[in-house]
Amino acid sequence: MYRIINRRRVRQLRKMRFWRRRSTDLTKPRLCIFRSSRHIQAQVIDDAKGIVLACASSIEADVKSTGLRGKEMAVKVGAVVAERAKNAGVTTVVFDRNGFTYHGRVQVLADSAREAGLQF
């Protein structure tokens, strides 16, 4: 039990480290991700206006119908969110890994979004 609580606490500390740096510069939208054990979600958020500009998730019907899982699904979600962000007029973002380590599905999603045209 202590190990689970400690893991959550470490993730919260990583999130706070990001927000301390981020709070001074809100000019660029952020690409925020959330990873669960089965799914992955990504949003492009404009914090200055408080709106979501683009989003993609492995739960969506058009993405889910591909039948991919794991890292392959993260590649698809990264490409879809980058395409939707470019359609919304966003080319440069700040990557918010939301306290997750930059490894595995998080890294693959970020690389896929970069290849699809987002700059961060």
mmCIF file with all atom_site columns, C-alpha atoms in Angstrom:
data_model
loop_
_atom_site.group_PDB
_atom_site.id
_atom_site.type_symbol
_atom_site.label_atom_id
_atom_site.label_alt_id
_atom_site.label_comp_id
_atom_site.label_asym_id
_atom_site.label_entity_id
_atom_site.label_seq_id
_atom_site.pdbx_PDB_ins_code
_atom_site.Cartn_x
_atom_site.Cartn_y
_atom_site.Cartn_z
_atom_site.occupancy
_atom_site.B_iso_or_equiv
_atom_site.pdbx_formal_charge
_atom_site.auth_seq_id
_atom_site.auth_comp_id
_atom_site.auth_asym_id
_atom_site.auth_atom_id
_atom_site.pdbx_PDB_model_num
ATOM 1   C CA . MET A 1 1   ? 0.000   0.000  0.000   1.00 0.00 ? 1   MET A CA 1
ATOM 2   C CA . TYR A 1 2   ? 2.797   2.395  0.886   1.00 0.00 ? 2   TYR A CA 1
ATOM 3   C CA . ARG A 1 3   ? 4.425   1.780  -2.506  1.00 0.00 ? 3   ARG A CA 1
ATOM 4   C CA . ILE A 1 4   ? 1.251   2.814  -4.380  1.00 0.00 ? 4   ILE A CA 1
ATOM 5   C CA . ILE A 1 5   ? 0.871   5.974  -2.306  1.00 0.00 ? 5   ILE A CA 1
ATOM 6   C CA . ASN A 1 6   ? 4.542   6.812  -2.790  1.00 0.00 ? 6   ASN A CA 1
ATOM 7   C CA . ARG A 1 7   ? 4.244   6.334  -6.582  1.00 0.00 ? 7   ARG A CA 1
ATOM 8   C CA . ARG A 1 8   ? 1.279   8.728  -6.679  1.00 0.00 ? 8   ARG A CA 1
ATOM 9   C CA . ARG A 1 9   ? 3.163   11.263 -4.563  1.00 0.00 ? 9   ARG A CA 1
ATOM 10  C CA . VAL A 1 10  ? 6.206   11.147 -6.841  1.00 0.00 ? 10  VAL A CA 1
ATOM 11  C CA . ARG A 1 11  ? 3.973   11.768 -9.875  1.00 0.00 ? 11  ARG A CA 1
ATOM 12  C CA . GLN A 1 12  ? 2.360   14.742 -8.109  1.00 0.00 ? 12  GLN A CA 1
ATOM 13  C CA . LEU A 1 13  ? 5.793   16.208 -7.372  1.00 0.00 ? 13  LEU A CA 1
ATOM 14  C CA . ARG A 1 14  ? 6.795   15.875 -11.038 1.00 0.00 ? 14  ARG A CA 1
ATOM 15  C CA . LYS A 1 15  ? 3.573   17.670 -12.056 1.00 0.00 ? 15  LYS A CA 1
ATOM 16  C CA . MET A 1 16  ? 4.299   20.519 -9.655  1.00 0.00 ? 16  MET A CA 1
ATOM 17  C CA . ARG A 1 17  ? 7.813   20.909 -11.032 1.00 0.00 ? 17  ARG A CA 1
ATOM 18  C CA . PHE A 1 18  ? 6.337   21.424 -14.509 1.00 0.00 ? 18  PHE A CA 1
ATOM 19  C CA . TRP A 1 19  ? 3.774   23.963 -13.298 1.00 0.00 ? 19  TRP A CA 1
ATOM 20  C CA . ARG A 1 20  ? 6.363   26.041 -11.463 1.00 0.00 ? 20  ARG A CA 1
ATOM 21  C CA . ARG A 1 21  ? 8.188   26.587 -14.757 1.00 0.00 ? 21  ARG A CA 1
ATOM 22  C CA . ARG A 1 22  ? 5.007   26.877 -16.832 1.00 0.00 ? 22  ARG A CA 1
ATOM 23  C CA . SER A 1 23  ? 3.229   29.508 -14.741 1.00 0.00 ? 23  SER A CA 1
ATOM 24  C CA . THR A 1 24  ? 5.514   32.297 -15.985 1.00 0.00 ? 24  THR A CA 1
ATOM 25  C CA . ASP A 1 25  ? 4.871   31.777 -19.715 1.00 0.00 ? 25  ASP A CA 1
ATOM 26  C CA . LEU A 1 26  ? 1.374   31.030 -21.010 1.00 0.00 ? 26  LEU A CA 1
ATOM 27  C CA . THR A 1 27  ? 1.929   32.230 -24.586 1.00 0.00 ? 27  THR A CA 1
ATOM 28  C CA . LYS A 1 28  ? 2.090   28.742 -26.136 1.00 0.00 ? 28  LYS A CA 1
ATOM 29  C CA . PRO A 1 29  ? -0.645  26.123 -25.850 1.00 0.00 ? 29  PRO A CA 1
ATOM 30  C CA . ARG A 1 30  ? 0.295   22.880 -24.118 1.00 0.00 ? 30  ARG A CA 1
ATOM 31  C CA . LEU A 1 31  ? -0.007  19.308 -25.317 1.00 0.00 ? 31  LEU A CA 1
ATOM 32  C CA . CYS A 1 32  ? -1.255  17.529 -22.197 1.00 0.00 ? 32  CYS A CA 1
ATOM 33  C CA . ILE A 1 33  ? -1.426  13.735 -22.045 1.00 0.00 ? 33  ILE A CA 1
ATOM 34  C CA . PHE A 1 34  ? -3.069  11.244 -19.728 1.00 0.00 ? 34  PHE A CA 1
ATOM 35  C CA . ARG A 1 35  ? -2.129  7.588  -19.670 1.00 0.00 ? 35  ARG A CA 1
ATOM 36  C CA . SER A 1 36  ? -4.117  4.849  -17.985 1.00 0.00 ? 36  SER A CA 1
ATOM 37  C CA . SER A 1 37  ? -3.403  1.148  -18.024 1.00 0.00 ? 37  SER A CA 1
ATOM 38  C CA . ARG A 1 38  ? -5.542  0.622  -21.161 1.00 0.00 ? 38  ARG A CA 1
ATOM 39  C CA . HIS A 1 39  ? -5.952  3.988  -22.886 1.00 0.00 ? 39  HIS A CA 1
ATOM 40  C CA . ILE A 1 40  ? -4.081  7.190  -23.697 1.00 0.00 ? 40  ILE A CA 1
ATOM 41  C CA . GLN A 1 41  ? -5.485  10.683 -24.243 1.00 0.00 ? 41  GLN A CA 1
ATOM 42  C CA . ALA A 1 42  ? -3.965  13.906 -25.545 1.00 0.00 ? 42  ALA A CA 1
ATOM 43  C CA . GLN A 1 43  ? -5.288  17.478 -25.547 1.00 0.00 ? 43  GLN A CA 1
ATOM 44  C CA . VAL A 1 44  ? -3.965  20.771 -26.843 1.00 0.00 ? 44  VAL A CA 1
ATOM 45  C CA . ILE A 1 45  ? -5.030  23.374 -24.272 1.00 0.00 ? 45  ILE A CA 1
ATOM 46  C CA . ASP A 1 46  ? -4.763  27.167 -24.413 1.00 0.00 ? 46  ASP A CA 1
ATOM 47  C CA . ASP A 1 47  ? -4.312  28.095 -20.747 1.00 0.00 ? 47  ASP A CA 1
ATOM 48  C CA . ALA A 1 48  ? -4.561  31.838 -21.366 1.00 0.00 ? 48  ALA A CA 1
ATOM 49  C CA . LYS A 1 49  ? -8.117  31.459 -22.716 1.00 0.00 ? 49  LYS A CA 1
ATOM 50  C CA . GLY A 1 50  ? -8.976  28.303 -20.804 1.00 0.00 ? 50  GLY A CA 1
ATOM 51  C CA . ILE A 1 51  ? -10.154 26.289 -23.816 1.00 0.00 ? 51  ILE A CA 1
ATOM 52  C CA . VAL A 1 52  ? -9.283  22.979 -25.441 1.00 0.00 ? 52  VAL A CA 1
ATOM 53  C CA . LEU A 1 53  ? -8.144  23.519 -29.031 1.00 0.00 ? 53  LEU A CA 1
ATOM 54  C CA . ALA A 1 54  ? -7.776  19.877 -30.096 1.00 0.00 ? 54  ALA A CA 1
ATOM 55  C CA . CYS A 1 55  ? -8.037  16.451 -28.522 1.00 0.00 ? 55  CYS A CA 1
ATOM 56  C CA . ALA A 1 56  ? -7.647  12.781 -29.374 1.00 0.00 ? 56  ALA A CA 1
ATOM 57  C CA . SER A 1 57  ? -8.096  9.604  -27.394 1.00 0.00 ? 57  SER A CA 1
ATOM 58  C CA . SER A 1 58  ? -7.791  5.873  -27.828 1.00 0.00 ? 58  SER A CA 1
ATOM 59  C CA . ILE A 1 59  ? -11.433 5.655  -26.704 1.00 0.00 ? 59  ILE A CA 1
ATOM 60  C CA . GLU A 1 60  ? -12.748 7.505  -29.791 1.00 0.00 ? 60  GLU A CA 1
ATOM 61  C CA . ALA A 1 61  ? -14.547 5.318  -32.312 1.00 0.00 ? 61  ALA A CA 1
ATOM 62  C CA . ASP A 1 62  ? -12.429 6.231  -35.349 1.00 0.00 ? 62  ASP A CA 1
ATOM 63  C CA . VAL A 1 63  ? -9.172  5.602  -33.464 1.00 0.00 ? 63  VAL A CA 1
ATOM 64  C CA . LYS A 1 64  ? -10.410 2.542  -31.582 1.00 0.00 ? 64  LYS A CA 1
ATOM 65  C CA . SER A 1 65  ? -11.659 0.862  -34.760 1.00 0.00 ? 65  SER A CA 1
ATOM 66  C CA . THR A 1 66  ? -8.075  0.384  -35.967 1.00 0.00 ? 66  THR A CA 1
ATOM 67  C CA . GLY A 1 67  ? -7.664  -2.464 -33.468 1.00 0.00 ? 67  GLY A CA 1
ATOM 68  C CA . LEU A 1 68  ? -4.259  -1.246 -32.282 1.00 0.00 ? 68  LEU A CA 1
ATOM 69  C CA . ARG A 1 69  ? -3.053  -1.495 -28.684 1.00 0.00 ? 69  ARG A CA 1
ATOM 70  C CA . GLY A 1 70  ? -0.187  -0.146 -26.596 1.00 0.00 ? 70  GLY A CA 1
ATOM 71  C CA . LYS A 1 71  ? 2.542   1.807  -28.369 1.00 0.00 ? 71  LYS A CA 1
ATOM 72  C CA . GLU A 1 72  ? 0.899   1.442  -31.796 1.00 0.00 ? 72  GLU A CA 1
ATOM 73  C CA . MET A 1 73  ? -2.239  3.102  -30.407 1.00 0.00 ? 73  MET A CA 1
ATOM 74  C CA . ALA A 1 74  ? -0.113  5.906  -28.926 1.00 0.00 ? 74  ALA A CA 1
ATOM 75  C CA . VAL A 1 75  ? 1.412   6.519  -32.378 1.00 0.00 ? 75  VAL A CA 1
ATOM 76  C CA . LYS A 1 76  ? -2.084  6.831  -33.857 1.00 0.00 ? 76  LYS A CA 1
ATOM 77  C CA . VAL A 1 77  ? -3.322  9.159  -31.095 1.00 0.00 ? 77  VAL A CA 1
ATOM 78  C CA . GLY A 1 78  ? -0.244  11.388 -31.476 1.00 0.00 ? 78  GLY A CA 1
ATOM 79  C CA . ALA A 1 79  ? -0.761  11.703 -35.218 1.00 0.00 ? 79  ALA A CA 1
ATOM 80  C CA . VAL A 1 80  ? -4.485  12.449 -34.835 1.00 0.00 ? 80  VAL A CA 1
ATOM 81  C CA . VAL A 1 81  ? -3.998  15.134 -32.164 1.00 0.00 ? 81  VAL A CA 1
ATOM 82  C CA . ALA A 1 82  ? -1.258  16.796 -34.232 1.00 0.00 ? 82  ALA A CA 1
ATOM 83  C CA . GLU A 1 83  ? -3.476  16.852 -37.316 1.00 0.00 ? 83  GLU A CA 1
ATOM 84  C CA . ARG A 1 84  ? -6.383  18.342 -35.359 1.00 0.00 ? 84  ARG A CA 1
ATOM 85  C CA . ALA A 1 85  ? -4.099  20.929 -33.748 1.00 0.00 ? 85  ALA A CA 1
ATOM 86  C CA . LYS A 1 86  ? -2.772  21.999 -37.145 1.00 0.00 ? 86  LYS A CA 1
ATOM 87  C CA . ASN A 1 87  ? -6.371  22.333 -38.374 1.00 0.00 ? 87  ASN A CA 1
ATOM 88  C CA . ALA A 1 88  ? -7.018  24.608 -35.382 1.00 0.00 ? 88  ALA A CA 1
ATOM 89  C CA . GLY A 1 89  ? -4.014  26.749 -36.348 1.00 0.00 ? 89  GLY A CA 1
ATOM 90  C CA . VAL A 1 90  ? -1.560  25.499 -33.718 1.00 0.00 ? 90  VAL A CA 1
ATOM 91  C CA . THR A 1 91  ? 1.969   24.592 -34.794 1.00 0.00 ? 91  THR A CA 1
ATOM 92  C CA . THR A 1 92  ? 4.047   25.136 -31.626 1.00 0.00 ? 92  THR A CA 1
ATOM 93  C CA . VAL A 1 93  ? 3.161   23.672 -28.222 1.00 0.00 ? 93  VAL A CA 1
ATOM 94  C CA . VAL A 1 94  ? 4.697   22.952 -24.821 1.00 0.00 ? 94  VAL A CA 1
ATOM 95  C CA . PHE A 1 95  ? 4.701   19.238 -23.951 1.00 0.00 ? 95  PHE A CA 1
ATOM 96  C CA . ASP A 1 96  ? 3.060   18.482 -20.602 1.00 0.00 ? 96  ASP A CA 1
ATOM 97  C CA . ARG A 1 97  ? 3.688   14.843 -19.744 1.00 0.00 ? 97  ARG A CA 1
ATOM 98  C CA . ASN A 1 98  ? 1.434   15.267 -16.696 1.00 0.00 ? 98  ASN A CA 1
ATOM 99  C CA . GLY A 1 99  ? 3.906   13.722 -14.262 1.00 0.00 ? 99  GLY A CA 1
ATOM 100 C CA . PHE A 1 100 ? 4.405   10.539 -16.282 1.00 0.00 ? 100 PHE A CA 1
ATOM 101 C CA . THR A 1 101 ? 7.954   9.498  -17.090 1.00 0.00 ? 101 THR A CA 1
ATOM 102 C CA . TYR A 1 102 ? 9.096   10.189 -20.643 1.00 0.00 ? 102 TYR A CA 1
ATOM 103 C CA . HIS A 1 103 ? 9.252   6.544  -21.624 1.00 0.00 ? 103 HIS A CA 1
ATOM 104 C CA . GLY A 1 104 ? 7.156   3.990  -23.489 1.00 0.00 ? 104 GLY A CA 1
ATOM 105 C CA . ARG A 1 105 ? 3.751   5.170  -24.708 1.00 0.00 ? 105 ARG A CA 1
ATOM 106 C CA . VAL A 1 106 ? 4.353   8.771  -23.601 1.00 0.00 ? 106 VAL A CA 1
ATOM 107 C CA . GLN A 1 107 ? 7.573   8.996  -25.613 1.00 0.00 ? 107 GLN A CA 1
ATOM 108 C CA . VAL A 1 108 ? 6.021   7.311  -28.660 1.00 0.00 ? 108 VAL A CA 1
ATOM 109 C CA . LEU A 1 109 ? 3.053   9.719  -28.603 1.00 0.00 ? 109 LEU A CA 1
ATOM 110 C CA . ALA A 1 110 ? 5.387   12.724 -28.421 1.00 0.00 ? 110 ALA A CA 1
ATOM 111 C CA . ASP A 1 111 ? 7.556   11.453 -31.287 1.00 0.00 ? 111 ASP A CA 1
ATOM 112 C CA . SER A 1 112 ? 4.475   10.769 -33.409 1.00 0.00 ? 112 SER A CA 1
ATOM 113 C CA . ALA A 1 113 ? 3.120   14.279 -32.805 1.00 0.00 ? 113 ALA A CA 1
ATOM 114 C CA . ARG A 1 114 ? 6.501   15.754 -33.788 1.00 0.00 ? 114 ARG A CA 1
ATOM 115 C CA . GLU A 1 115 ? 6.589   13.712 -36.995 1.00 0.00 ? 115 GLU A CA 1
ATOM 116 C CA . ALA A 1 116 ? 3.060   14.882 -37.822 1.00 0.00 ? 116 ALA A CA 1
ATOM 117 C CA . GLY A 1 117 ? 4.148   18.526 -37.641 1.00 0.00 ? 117 GLY A CA 1
ATOM 118 C CA . LEU A 1 118 ? 3.856   19.824 -34.072 1.00 0.00 ? 118 LEU A CA 1
ATOM 119 C CA . GLN A 1 119 ? 6.938   21.599 -32.747 1.00 0.00 ? 119 GLN A CA 1
ATOM 120 C CA . PHE A 1 120 ? 8.030   21.259 -29.111 1.00 0.00 ? 120 PHE A CA 1
#
